[in-house]
Coordinates of C-alpha atoms in Angstrom, one line a residue:
M982 CA 24.3 6.1 65.1
E983 CA 25.8 9.3 63.7
I984 CA 26.0 7.6 60.2
L985 CA 22.3 6.6 60.5
L986 CA 21.4 10.2 61.4
I987 CA 23.3 11.5 58.5
I988 CA 21.6 9.1 56.1
R989 CA 18.2 10.0 57.6
F990 CA 19.0 13.7 57.1
C991 CA 20.1 13.1 53.5
C992 CA 16.9 11.1 52.8
D993 CA 14.8 13.9 54.3
C994 CA 16.6 16.5 52.1
T995 CA 16.2 14.4 49.0
Y996 CA 12.5 14.0 49.8
A997 CA 12.1 17.7 50.5
L998 CA 14.1 18.9 47.5
L999 CA 13.4 16.3 44.8
Y1000 CA 10.5 14.1 45.5
K1001 CA 8.2 16.7 47.3
P1002 CA 8.0 19.2 44.4
I1003 CA 7.3 16.3 41.9
D1004 CA 4.7 14.9 44.3
R1005 CA 3.1 18.3 44.5
V1006 CA 2.8 18.5 40.7
T1007 CA 1.4 14.9 40.7
R1008 CA -1.3 15.8 43.2
S1009 CA -2.0 19.1 41.4
T1010 CA -2.5 17.1 38.2
L1011 CA -5.1 14.9 39.9
V1012 CA -6.9 18.0 41.2
L1013 CA -6.9 19.5 37.7
H1014 CA -8.4 16.3 36.4
D1015 CA -11.3 16.5 38.9
L1016 CA -11.8 20.3 38.2
L1017 CA -12.1 19.6 34.5
K1018 CA -14.7 16.9 35.2
H1019 CA -16.9 19.4 37.1
T1020 CA -16.3 22.5 34.9
P1021 CA -18.7 23.2 32.0
V1022 CA -17.0 23.1 28.6
D1023 CA -18.3 26.6 27.8
H1024 CA -16.9 28.1 31.1
P1025 CA -14.1 30.7 30.4
D1026 CA -11.7 28.8 32.8
Y1027 CA -12.1 25.5 30.9
P1028 CA -9.4 26.1 28.3
L1029 CA -7.1 27.5 31.0
L1030 CA -7.5 24.3 33.1
Q1031 CA -6.8 22.2 30.0
D1032 CA -3.6 24.1 29.3
A1033 CA -2.5 23.7 33.0
L1034 CA -3.3 19.9 32.9
R1035 CA -1.4 19.4 29.7
I1036 CA 1.7 21.3 30.9
S1037 CA 1.7 19.3 34.2
Q1038 CA 1.4 16.0 32.4
N1039 CA 4.2 16.9 29.9
F1040 CA 6.4 18.0 32.8
L1041 CA 5.8 14.7 34.6
S1042 CA 6.5 12.6 31.5
S1043 CA 9.8 14.5 31.0
I1044 CA 11.1 13.5 34.5
N1045 CA 12.0 10.0 33.2
E1046 CA 13.9 11.2 30.1
D1047 CA 17.2 9.8 31.4
I1048 CA 15.6 6.4 31.9
D1049 CA 13.6 6.5 28.6
P1050 CA 15.0 9.3 26.5
R1051 CA 12.5 8.7 23.6
R1052 CA 9.1 9.4 25.0
T1053 CA 6.3 7.8 22.9
A1054 CA 3.5 10.2 23.6
V1055 CA 2.4 13.8 24.5
T1056 CA -1.1 14.9 25.7
T1057 CA -3.9 16.1 23.4
P1058 CA -6.2 19.0 24.1
K1059 CA -8.7 16.5 25.6
G1060 CA -6.1 15.2 28.0
E1061 CA -5.8 12.0 26.0
T1062 CA -2.5 10.4 24.9
R1063 CA -1.2 11.5 21.5
Q1064 CA 1.3 9.1 20.1
L1065 CA 3.8 9.5 17.3
V1066 CA 3.0 6.9 14.6
K1067 CA 5.5 7.8 11.8
D1068 CA 8.0 10.4 10.9
G1069 CA 10.5 11.0 8.1
F1070 CA 12.2 13.5 5.8
L1071 CA 10.1 14.6 2.8
V1072 CA 10.7 17.3 0.1
E1073 CA 7.9 19.9 0.1
M1074 CA 7.1 22.2 -2.8
S1075 CA 6.7 25.6 -1.0
E1076 CA 6.4 28.8 -2.9
S1077 CA 7.7 27.1 -6.1
S1078 CA 10.8 25.9 -4.4
R1079 CA 11.9 22.6 -2.8
K1080 CA 12.3 22.5 0.9
L1081 CA 13.4 19.5 3.0
R1082 CA 11.0 19.0 5.9
H1083 CA 10.7 16.6 8.8
V1084 CA 7.1 15.4 8.8
F1085 CA 5.5 13.9 12.0
L1086 CA 2.3 11.9 11.9
F1087 CA 0.6 11.7 15.3
T1088 CA -2.6 9.8 16.2
D1089 CA -4.7 12.9 15.5
V1090 CA -2.5 15.4 13.6
L1091 CA 0.0 15.7 10.8
L1092 CA 2.8 18.2 11.6
C1093 CA 5.3 19.6 9.1
A1094 CA 8.5 21.0 10.7
K1095 CA 12.1 22.0 9.9
L1096 CA 15.1 22.1 12.1
K1097 CA 16.0 25.5 13.5
K1098 CA 19.6 26.7 13.0
T1099 CA 21.2 26.7 16.4
S1100 CA 24.4 28.1 17.7
A1101 CA 27.2 25.7 19.0
G1102 CA 26.4 24.0 22.3
K1103 CA 22.6 24.5 22.1
H1104 CA 20.1 21.8 21.7
Q1105 CA 18.5 21.5 18.2
Q1106 CA 14.8 22.4 18.0
Y1107 CA 12.1 22.2 15.4
D1108 CA 10.1 25.0 14.0
C1109 CA 6.5 24.1 13.0
K1110 CA 5.7 25.2 9.4
W1111 CA 2.1 24.0 9.4
Y1112 CA -0.2 21.3 10.9
I1113 CA -3.5 19.6 9.8
P1114 CA -5.7 17.7 12.3
L1115 CA -6.4 14.3 10.7
A1116 CA -10.1 15.0 10.9
D1117 CA -9.6 17.9 8.4
L1118 CA -7.1 16.1 6.1
V1119 CA -8.3 14.9 2.7
F1120 CA -6.6 13.4 -0.3
P1121 CA -7.4 15.0 -3.7
S1122 CA -9.4 13.1 -6.3
P1123 CA -7.9 12.3 -9.7
E1124 CA -9.9 15.1 -11.2
E1125 CA -8.6 17.6 -8.6
S1126 CA -5.0 16.4 -9.3
E1127 CA -5.5 17.1 -13.0
A1128 CA -6.2 20.7 -12.2
S1129 CA -3.1 21.0 -10.0
P1130 CA 0.1 22.6 -11.4
Q1131 CA 2.5 20.3 -13.1
V1132 CA 5.7 19.3 -11.3
H1133 CA 8.7 20.1 -13.4
P1134 CA 11.6 17.7 -12.8
F1135 CA 15.1 18.9 -12.0
P1136 CA 17.4 18.8 -15.1
D1137 CA 19.0 15.4 -15.4
H1138 CA 22.5 16.8 -16.3
E1139 CA 22.6 18.7 -13.0
L1140 CA 21.6 15.6 -11.1
E1141 CA 24.4 13.7 -12.9
D1142 CA 26.9 16.5 -12.1
M1143 CA 26.0 16.1 -8.4
K1144 CA 26.7 12.3 -8.7
V1145 CA 30.0 13.0 -10.3
K1146 CA 31.0 15.4 -7.5
I1147 CA 29.9 12.9 -4.8
S1148 CA 31.9 10.1 -6.4
A1149 CA 35.0 12.2 -6.8
L1150 CA 34.7 13.5 -3.1
K1151 CA 34.1 9.9 -1.9
S1152 CA 37.3 8.8 -3.7
E1153 CA 39.3 11.7 -2.2
I1154 CA 38.1 10.9 1.3
Q1155 CA 39.1 7.2 0.9
K1156 CA 42.6 8.4 -0.3
E1157 CA 43.0 10.7 2.6
K1158 CA 42.0 7.9 5.0
A1159 CA 44.4 5.5 3.4
N1160 CA 47.2 8.0 3.6
K1161 CA 46.3 8.9 7.2
G1162 CA 45.6 12.4 6.2
Q1163 CA 44.6 15.3 8.5
S1164 CA 41.2 15.0 10.1
R1165 CA 40.5 18.6 9.2
A1166 CA 40.9 17.9 5.5
I1167 CA 38.7 14.8 5.8
E1168 CA 36.0 16.8 7.6
R1169 CA 36.2 19.5 4.9
L1170 CA 35.7 16.9 2.2
K1171 CA 32.8 15.3 4.1
K1172 CA 31.1 18.7 4.4
K1173 CA 31.3 19.2 0.6
M1174 CA 30.0 15.7 0.0
F1175 CA 27.1 16.3 2.4
E1176 CA 26.2 19.5 0.5
N1177 CA 26.1 17.7 -2.8
E1178 CA 24.2 14.7 -1.4
F1179 CA 21.7 17.1 0.2
L1180 CA 21.1 18.8 -3.1
L1181 CA 20.7 15.5 -4.9
L1182 CA 18.2 14.3 -2.2
L1183 CA 16.3 17.6 -2.5
N1184 CA 16.1 17.7 -6.3
S1185 CA 15.7 14.1 -7.4
P1186 CA 12.1 13.2 -6.2
T1187 CA 9.4 13.6 -8.8
I1188 CA 6.4 11.6 -7.6
P1189 CA 3.7 14.0 -6.2
F1190 CA 2.0 13.4 -2.9
R1191 CA -0.8 16.0 -2.4
I1192 CA -2.9 16.6 0.7
H1193 CA -5.7 19.1 1.4
N1194 CA -7.1 20.8 4.4
R1195 CA -10.9 20.9 4.4
N1196 CA -10.4 24.7 5.0
G1197 CA -9.0 24.9 1.5
K1198 CA -5.2 24.9 1.9
S1199 CA -3.2 22.4 -0.2
Y1200 CA 0.2 21.0 0.4
L1201 CA 2.5 19.1 -2.1
F1202 CA 5.3 16.7 -1.3
L1203 CA 7.6 15.1 -3.8
L1204 CA 8.7 11.5 -3.2
S1205 CA 11.2 9.3 -5.1
S1206 CA 9.0 6.2 -4.9
D1207 CA 5.4 5.2 -4.9
Y1208 CA 6.3 2.9 -2.0
E1209 CA 6.7 5.9 0.4
R1210 CA 3.6 7.6 -1.0
S1211 CA 1.6 4.5 -0.3
E1212 CA 3.1 4.1 3.2
W1213 CA 2.1 7.7 4.2
R1214 CA -1.3 7.5 2.7
E1215 CA -2.1 4.1 4.3
A1216 CA -0.9 5.3 7.8
I1217 CA -3.0 8.4 7.6
Q1218 CA -6.1 6.6 6.4
K1219 CA -5.8 3.9 9.1
L1220 CA -5.8 6.6 11.8
Q1221 CA -8.8 8.4 10.1
K1222 CA -10.9 5.3 10.6
K1223 CA -11.1 6.3 14.3
D1224 CA -13.5 8.8 15.7
L1225 CA -11.5 12.0 15.2
Q1226 CA -12.6 15.5 16.0
A1227 CA -11.4 18.8 14.4
F1228 CA -9.5 21.2 16.6
V1229 CA -7.3 24.2 16.6
L1230 CA -4.1 24.3 18.7
S1231 CA -3.3 27.3 20.7
S1232 CA 0.2 28.8 20.4
V1233 CA 1.2 27.1 23.8
E1234 CA -0.2 23.7 22.6
L1235 CA 1.6 24.0 19.3
Q1236 CA 4.9 24.9 21.1
V1237 CA 4.6 21.9 23.4
L1238 CA 3.8 19.5 20.5
T1239 CA 6.7 20.9 18.3
G1240 CA 9.0 20.7 21.3
S1241 CA 8.2 17.0 21.8
C1242 CA 9.2 16.2 18.2
F1243 CA 12.9 16.2 18.9
K1244 CA 12.6 13.6 21.6
L1245 CA 10.0 11.5 19.9
R1246 CA 11.5 11.3 16.4
T1247 CA 12.5 7.9 15.1
V1248 CA 14.4 9.2 12.0
H1249 CA 17.4 11.3 13.2
N1250 CA 19.5 11.9 10.2
I1251 CA 19.0 12.9 6.5
P1252 CA 19.6 9.6 4.5
V1253 CA 22.9 10.5 2.9
T1254 CA 26.2 8.6 2.9
S1255 CA 28.1 11.3 4.8
N1256 CA 25.7 10.8 7.8
K1257 CA 26.7 7.1 8.0
D1258 CA 29.3 5.8 10.3
D1259 CA 32.6 4.5 8.8
D1260 CA 31.8 0.9 9.9
E1261 CA 28.4 0.9 8.2
S1262 CA 27.9 -1.2 5.1
P1263 CA 28.7 0.8 1.9
G1264 CA 26.1 -1.3 0.1
L1265 CA 26.4 -3.6 -2.9
Y1266 CA 27.9 -2.7 -6.3
G1267 CA 27.2 -5.0 -9.3
F1268 CA 24.2 -6.9 -10.6
L1269 CA 21.4 -8.4 -8.6
H1270 CA 19.5 -11.2 -10.4
V1271 CA 15.9 -11.5 -9.2
I1272 CA 13.3 -14.1 -10.2
V1273 CA 9.7 -13.1 -9.3
H1274 CA 8.0 -16.5 -9.1
S1275 CA 4.4 -16.2 -8.0
A1276 CA 2.0 -14.6 -5.6
K1277 CA -0.9 -15.8 -3.4
G1278 CA -3.5 -14.3 -1.1
F1279 CA -5.6 -12.2 -3.4
K1280 CA -9.3 -12.3 -2.5
Q1281 CA -10.6 -11.8 -6.1
S1282 CA -9.4 -12.1 -9.6
A1283 CA -7.4 -9.1 -11.0
N1284 CA -4.8 -8.0 -13.6
L1285 CA -1.6 -8.2 -11.5
Y1286 CA 2.0 -7.2 -11.9
C1287 CA 5.1 -6.5 -9.7
T1288 CA 7.7 -3.8 -9.8
L1289 CA 11.2 -3.9 -8.3
E1290 CA 13.0 -1.0 -6.7
V1291 CA 16.5 -0.5 -5.2
D1292 CA 18.1 2.4 -3.3
S1293 CA 20.7 4.5 -4.9
F1294 CA 22.3 7.7 -3.6
G1295 CA 19.8 8.0 -0.8
Y1296 CA 16.6 7.5 -2.8
F1297 CA 14.8 4.6 -4.5
V1298 CA 14.7 3.9 -8.2
S1299 CA 12.3 1.6 -10.1
K1300 CA 14.4 -1.0 -12.0
A1301 CA 12.1 -3.8 -13.3
K1302 CA 8.5 -4.7 -14.0
T1303 CA 6.9 -8.1 -14.6
R1304 CA 4.3 -8.6 -17.3
V1305 CA 0.6 -8.2 -16.3
F1306 CA -0.9 -11.6 -15.4
R1307 CA -4.6 -11.1 -16.3
D1308 CA -7.8 -12.1 -14.4
T1309 CA -6.2 -14.3 -11.7
T1310 CA -5.9 -14.8 -7.9
E1311 CA -2.6 -16.7 -8.2
P1312 CA -0.3 -15.1 -10.8
K1313 CA 2.8 -17.1 -11.8
W1314 CA 5.3 -14.9 -13.5
D1315 CA 8.6 -16.9 -13.1
E1316 CA 10.4 -13.9 -14.7
E1317 CA 14.1 -13.1 -14.1
F1318 CA 15.6 -9.6 -14.0
E1319 CA 19.1 -8.3 -13.9
I1320 CA 19.3 -5.1 -11.7
E1321 CA 22.3 -2.9 -11.5
L1322 CA 23.2 -1.9 -7.9
E1323 CA 24.8 1.4 -7.0
G1324 CA 25.7 1.0 -3.3
S1325 CA 22.3 -0.5 -2.7
Q1326 CA 21.2 -1.9 0.6
S1327 CA 17.5 -2.7 0.0
L1328 CA 15.2 -4.3 -2.5
R1329 CA 11.5 -3.4 -2.7
I1330 CA 8.8 -5.4 -4.3
L1331 CA 5.5 -3.7 -5.1
C1332 CA 2.4 -5.6 -6.3
Y1333 CA -0.1 -3.7 -8.4
E1334 CA -3.6 -4.2 -9.9
K1335 CA -3.5 -2.9 -13.5
C1336 CA -6.2 -0.3 -14.3
Y1337 CA -7.5 -0.4 -17.9
D1338 CA -10.4 2.0 -17.4
K1339 CA -9.3 5.1 -19.3
T1340 CA -11.9 7.2 -17.5
K1341 CA -9.9 6.8 -14.3
V1342 CA -6.6 7.9 -15.8
N1343 CA -4.9 10.6 -13.7
K1344 CA -3.0 12.9 -15.9
D1345 CA -0.9 14.3 -13.1
N1346 CA 2.8 14.3 -13.8
N1347 CA 4.4 10.9 -12.9
E1348 CA 1.2 9.9 -11.1
I1349 CA 0.7 6.1 -10.9
V1350 CA -3.0 5.3 -11.3
D1351 CA -2.7 1.5 -10.8
K1352 CA -3.8 0.3 -7.3
I1353 CA -1.1 -1.0 -4.9
M1354 CA -2.2 -4.4 -3.6
G1355 CA 0.9 -5.0 -1.4
K1356 CA 4.5 -3.9 -0.9
G1357 CA 7.5 -5.2 1.0
Q1358 CA 11.2 -4.5 1.5
I1359 CA 14.2 -6.8 1.9
Q1360 CA 17.6 -5.9 3.3
L1361 CA 20.3 -7.0 0.9
D1362 CA 22.6 -8.8 3.3
P1363 CA 26.0 -9.3 1.5
Q1364 CA 26.5 -12.7 3.2
T1365 CA 23.2 -14.0 1.9
V1366 CA 23.1 -12.6 -1.7
E1367 CA 26.8 -13.0 -2.5
S1368 CA 26.5 -16.8 -2.6
K1369 CA 26.8 -18.3 -6.1
N1370 CA 23.5 -20.2 -5.5
W1371 CA 20.0 -18.8 -5.8
H1372 CA 18.5 -17.7 -2.5
T1373 CA 14.7 -18.3 -2.5
D1374 CA 12.4 -16.4 -0.1
V1375 CA 8.8 -15.3 0.5
I1376 CA 7.8 -11.7 1.3
E1377 CA 4.4 -11.1 3.0
M1378 CA 2.5 -7.9 2.2
N1379 CA -1.0 -7.1 3.4
G1380 CA -1.9 -10.8 3.4
I1381 CA -0.3 -11.4 0.0
K1382 CA 2.7 -13.6 -0.3
V1383 CA 5.2 -13.1 -3.1
E1384 CA 7.8 -15.8 -3.8
F1385 CA 11.1 -14.7 -5.3
S1386 CA 14.7 -15.8 -5.7
M1387 CA 17.9 -13.7 -5.9
K1388 CA 21.6 -13.9 -6.3
F1389 CA 24.3 -11.3 -6.7
T1390 CA 27.2 -10.8 -9.2
S1391 CA 29.9 -8.5 -7.9
R1392 CA 31.2 -5.5 -10.0
D1393 CA 34.5 -7.4 -10.5
M1394 CA 32.7 -10.2 -12.3
S1395 CA 30.2 -8.0 -14.2
L1396 CA 33.0 -6.0 -15.7
K1397 CA 34.4 -8.9 -17.6
R1398 CA 34.0 -9.0 -21.4
T1399 CA 34.2 -12.6 -22.5
P1400 CA 35.0 -13.3 -26.2
S1401 CA 32.9 -16.0 -27.8
K1402 CA 34.5 -19.4 -28.0
K1403 CA 32.5 -20.3 -31.1
Q1404 CA 33.0 -19.0 -34.6
T1405 CA 29.3 -18.6 -35.3
G1406 CA 26.7 -16.4 -33.7
V1407 CA 26.8 -12.6 -32.9
F1408 CA 27.1 -12.3 -29.2
G1409 CA 30.7 -12.1 -27.9
V1410 CA 32.0 -11.9 -31.6
K1411 CA 33.9 -8.9 -32.9
I1412 CA 31.7 -6.4 -34.7
S1413 CA 33.9 -6.4 -37.8
V1414 CA 33.5 -10.2 -38.1
V1415 CA 29.7 -10.0 -37.8
T1416 CA 29.3 -7.2 -40.4
K1417 CA 31.7 -8.9 -42.8
R1418 CA 29.8 -12.2 -42.5
E1419 CA 26.4 -10.5 -42.9
R1420 CA 27.8 -8.2 -45.7
S1421 CA 26.2 -5.3 -43.8
K1422 CA 27.3 -2.0 -42.4
V1423 CA 25.4 -2.4 -39.1
P1424 CA 24.9 -5.8 -37.4
Y1425 CA 21.4 -7.2 -38.1
I1426 CA 20.7 -7.6 -34.4
V1427 CA 21.3 -3.9 -33.8
R1428 CA 19.1 -2.9 -36.8
Q1429 CA 16.2 -5.2 -35.9
C1430 CA 16.1 -4.3 -32.1
I1431 CA 16.2 -0.6 -32.9
E1432 CA 13.5 -0.9 -35.5
E1433 CA 11.2 -2.8 -33.1
V1434 CA 11.8 -0.3 -30.2
E1435 CA 11.0 2.7 -32.5
K1436 CA 7.9 0.9 -33.8
R1437 CA 6.3 0.1 -30.5
G1438 CA 8.5 1.0 -27.6
I1439 CA 9.7 4.6 -28.1
E1440 CA 6.9 5.9 -25.8
E1441 CA 7.4 3.2 -23.2
V1442 CA 8.1 4.8 -19.8
G1443 CA 11.7 3.9 -18.8
I1444 CA 12.7 2.3 -22.1
Y1445 CA 16.3 1.0 -21.8
R1446 CA 16.2 1.8 -18.0
I1447 CA 13.6 -0.7 -16.9
S1448 CA 15.1 -4.3 -17.0
G1449 CA 13.6 -6.8 -19.4
V1450 CA 12.8 -10.4 -18.3
A1451 CA 16.2 -12.2 -18.3
T1452 CA 14.7 -15.5 -19.7
D1453 CA 13.2 -13.6 -22.6
I1454 CA 16.5 -11.8 -23.3
Q1455 CA 18.3 -15.2 -23.3
A1456 CA 15.7 -16.6 -25.6
L1457 CA 16.3 -13.7 -28.1
K1458 CA 20.0 -14.1 -27.7
A1459 CA 19.8 -17.8 -28.7
V1460 CA 17.6 -17.0 -31.7
F1461 CA 20.0 -14.2 -33.0
D1462 CA 23.0 -16.5 -32.4
A1463 CA 21.3 -19.3 -34.4
N1464 CA 20.1 -16.9 -37.1
N1465 CA 16.7 -18.5 -36.7
K1466 CA 14.2 -17.7 -39.5
D1467 CA 11.5 -16.9 -36.9
I1468 CA 13.4 -13.9 -35.5
L1469 CA 11.0 -11.3 -36.8
L1470 CA 7.9 -13.2 -35.6
M1471 CA 9.5 -13.6 -32.1
L1472 CA 10.5 -9.9 -32.0
S1473 CA 6.9 -8.8 -32.7
D1474 CA 5.6 -11.0 -29.9
M1475 CA 8.3 -10.2 -27.3
D1476 CA 8.0 -7.6 -24.5
I1477 CA 9.6 -4.4 -25.6
N1478 CA 11.8 -4.2 -22.5
A1479 CA 13.3 -7.6 -23.3
I1480 CA 14.2 -6.4 -26.8
A1481 CA 15.8 -3.2 -25.4
G1482 CA 17.7 -5.5 -22.9
T1483 CA 18.9 -7.7 -25.8
L1484 CA 20.4 -4.7 -27.6
K1485 CA 22.2 -3.6 -24.4
L1486 CA 23.4 -7.2 -23.8
Y1487 CA 24.8 -7.4 -27.3
F1488 CA 27.0 -4.3 -26.8
R1489 CA 28.0 -5.4 -23.3
E1490 CA 29.1 -8.8 -24.5
L1491 CA 31.3 -7.5 -27.3
P1492 CA 34.9 -8.8 -26.8
E1493 CA 36.0 -5.2 -26.7
P1494 CA 33.9 -2.0 -26.4
L1495 CA 32.3 -0.4 -29.5
L1496 CA 34.6 2.6 -29.1
T1497 CA 37.6 0.2 -28.7
D1498 CA 40.2 -0.5 -26.0
R1499 CA 42.9 1.3 -28.0
L1500 CA 41.1 4.6 -28.0
Y1501 CA 39.7 4.4 -24.4
P1502 CA 42.5 6.5 -22.8
A1503 CA 42.2 9.2 -25.4
F1504 CA 38.4 9.4 -24.9
M1505 CA 39.0 9.9 -21.2
E1506 CA 41.5 12.6 -21.9
G1507 CA 39.4 14.3 -24.5
I1508 CA 36.2 14.6 -22.4
A1509 CA 38.3 16.2 -19.6
L1510 CA 39.4 19.1 -21.9
S1511 CA 38.1 22.5 -20.8
D1512 CA 38.6 24.4 -24.0
P1513 CA 35.4 23.8 -26.2
A1514 CA 37.3 24.1 -29.5
A1515 CA 40.1 21.7 -28.4
K1516 CA 37.5 19.3 -27.1
E1517 CA 35.5 19.4 -30.4
N1518 CA 38.6 18.7 -32.5
C1519 CA 39.7 15.9 -30.2
M1520 CA 36.3 14.2 -29.9
M1521 CA 35.7 14.3 -33.7
H1522 CA 39.2 13.1 -34.4
L1523 CA 38.6 10.1 -32.1
L1524 CA 35.5 9.1 -34.1
R1525 CA 37.5 9.3 -37.3
S1526 CA 40.0 6.9 -35.8
L1527 CA 37.3 4.2 -35.2
P1528 CA 37.1 1.2 -37.6
D1529 CA 34.3 1.7 -40.1
P1530 CA 31.9 -1.0 -38.7
N1531 CA 32.3 0.5 -35.2
L1532 CA 31.8 4.1 -36.4
I1533 CA 28.8 3.4 -38.6
T1534 CA 27.1 1.3 -35.9
F1535 CA 27.8 4.0 -33.2
L1536 CA 26.3 6.8 -35.4
F1537 CA 23.3 4.5 -36.2
L1538 CA 22.7 4.0 -32.4
L1539 CA 23.4 7.6 -31.7
E1540 CA 20.6 8.8 -34.0
H1541 CA 18.2 6.2 -32.5
L1542 CA 18.9 7.4 -28.9
K1543 CA 18.3 11.0 -30.0
R1544 CA 14.9 10.0 -31.4
V1545 CA 14.1 8.2 -28.1
A1546 CA 15.0 11.3 -26.1
E1547 CA 12.6 13.4 -28.3
K1548 CA 9.8 11.5 -26.6
E1549 CA 11.1 12.3 -23.1
P1550 CA 7.8 14.0 -21.9
I1551 CA 6.2 10.6 -22.4
N1552 CA 8.9 8.0 -21.8
K1553 CA 10.9 9.9 -19.1
M1554 CA 14.2 9.1 -20.9
S1555 CA 16.3 12.1 -21.5
L1556 CA 19.7 12.2 -23.2
H1557 CA 21.3 12.1 -19.8
N1558 CA 19.3 9.0 -18.8
L1559 CA 20.3 7.3 -22.0
A1560 CA 23.9 8.3 -21.6
T1561 CA 23.9 6.8 -18.1
V1562 CA 22.5 3.5 -19.4
F1563 CA 24.7 3.2 -22.6
G1564 CA 27.9 5.1 -21.7
P1565 CA 29.6 2.3 -19.7
T1566 CA 28.2 -0.3 -22.1
L1567 CA 29.8 1.3 -25.1
L1568 CA 33.1 2.4 -23.5
R1569 CA 33.8 0.1 -20.6
P1570 CA 37.2 -1.5 -21.4
S1571 CA 37.8 -5.2 -21.6
E1572 CA 39.2 -7.1 -18.6
V1573 CA 42.9 -6.4 -19.4
E1574 CA 42.3 -2.7 -20.0
S1575 CA 40.0 -2.3 -17.0
K1576 CA 42.6 -3.2 -14.5
A1577 CA 44.5 -0.1 -15.3
H1578 CA 41.4 2.2 -15.0
L1579 CA 39.1 0.9 -12.2
T1580 CA 40.5 1.7 -8.8
S1581 CA 37.7 0.1 -6.7
A1582 CA 35.2 -2.5 -7.6
A1583 CA 32.8 -1.0 -5.0
D1584 CA 32.8 2.4 -6.6
I1585 CA 30.4 2.0 -9.5
W1586 CA 30.1 5.7 -9.9
S1587 CA 33.8 6.1 -10.0
H1588 CA 35.5 8.9 -12.0
D1589 CA 36.0 6.6 -15.0
V1590 CA 32.4 5.4 -15.1
M1591 CA 31.1 8.9 -14.9
A1592 CA 33.5 10.0 -17.6
Q1593 CA 32.2 7.2 -19.8
V1594 CA 28.7 8.6 -19.4
Q1595 CA 30.0 12.1 -20.2
V1596 CA 31.6 10.9 -23.5
L1597 CA 28.4 9.5 -24.8
L1598 CA 26.4 12.5 -23.6
Y1599 CA 28.8 14.8 -25.5
Y1600 CA 28.0 13.0 -28.8
L1601 CA 24.3 12.8 -28.0
Q1602 CA 24.2 16.6 -27.4
H1603 CA 26.2 17.3 -30.6
P1604 CA 24.6 18.3 -33.8
P1605 CA 24.1 15.4 -36.3
I1606 CA 27.4 13.7 -37.2
S1607 CA 27.7 12.5 -40.8
F1608 CA 29.9 9.4 -41.5
A1609 CA 30.7 10.8 -45.0
E1610 CA 31.6 14.2 -43.6
L1611 CA 33.9 12.6 -41.0
K1612 CA 35.6 10.5 -43.6
R1613 CA 36.0 13.5 -45.9
N1614 CA 37.8 15.3 -43.1
T1615 CA 40.1 12.3 -42.5
L1616 CA 42.2 13.7 -45.4
Y1617 CA 43.2 16.7 -43.3
F1618 CA 43.9 14.9 -40.0
S1619 CA 46.3 12.2 -38.8
T1620 CA 44.6 9.0 -37.7
D1621 CA 47.3 8.2 -35.1
V1622 CA 46.0 8.5 -31.6

């Protein structure tokens, strides 16, 4: 009996102390609802009643936080449910500088916020930078974008320096973990890596995403991919189809809305490696072979093409583009691409309608004017793609179905240089053998590919970076190997990215790198020298030590790449971009040598690979180098290295 009385007493206390106050707020909320129904909108108490109702509703919804910590809604000024539709980290151009913001798209408002700096032990909070009711949000027309200030990209060499530092720090962390180093030292290294990854994430995006407020204020975000821009634009436009009203949030309303962001957010961390758990996948390193077969589901005929993107260092990079299939509802490309992966976890396919109307061209920097018809993303599951067989799949995007196949070659396999087993041909054959057979100073394949690129591809956006169609490259390889008389005709008809890809493949398949296995350790040591005069002497001395066919071909290629970089404002290929593409191709040692230099197959941006990029970059940035002048100086220098 006493136990029952105690239980009854406890229940009464619980009711009085916990349930009763909540019940009182619940009843007050119902009363406030009734009062608002019978209070004229122009009455001075109407906004006060609205505030009271909203505060009551948000208090009640917070009661169940322990049960459902991520609430899905807050209350609008009308007392309606405001839901979070989308959120993510975007780079905003604010006062001519880049700022990382967390952007929240609600059913009726877009809110741009940043995390406040908080002292230890305190909960993180957001600070609202600005908001736009969706009823007031508009996208600029192409003409308005033309009048907007140009976006100046961050210097490539600084971005590459960040990648070098990130790779070096990643290696140090791995070594510390392997040696069971102090956790304090590992945390210090992780902090440095985060700082560099943050800077890279902040400074790498270049694609502008502009929005206007009807009141005249404009905002500019920079994105790394047209995929994200399309996602944000589509999500906003879908919400704008509803009957939305313009409004102004009071300071209390804005505080409540911003306060809800921390609990509602779906993206919690900046997308950098240092924010990942140790057991998370490091991604794939090597080459992904993708065949884009066909597409169905288009409602009317159009000029259609696809682009392929993969993630790298926290942002997405465009890697390949199919040819334009004209005036069709069922394009059949059947084009194969070889895409280099740098810790990648996702593949994106975007389908575009090509615009040929020059009156609609948007001159905004990096702005894509072609219309996105559909887009989709595939997670690169190692167990699926690392099979030796092709994996065929279909991706659905806005009612469009794109069929594709893919398979993966690990970095271990892709590093192998395989000498040709046949005595004829040019691929896989020593450069000295080819030049002697042809009685030429530079291999015919190198001269013809470079001539064609300079004739009609030097202004092609992403030349040498965008992958050519693999089947076209293999066809060109076969023609050059057979020394077919139709080579020139075939070159003139071939897609320029396939020709650029053929040139890269030739250098990649040499039985030893153009700059030779013997000199590789000396190049690695020379580029690391800090004294400019000593570095100059060493790097020029190493060129003199190359066999003549290798040296003449290297200088020929060097001048070509410099001419390509002169068109950077149009083709977006700087000296640094070109060094990144060609550095490992011209220096990567053959299989026997590589075992001594590559520590981890997974670390494509290893110290050695970045050093290979820096070697080529050094020569690209150097004043013109004359073969005759180099050989004249040979008299004064030893050739032993």
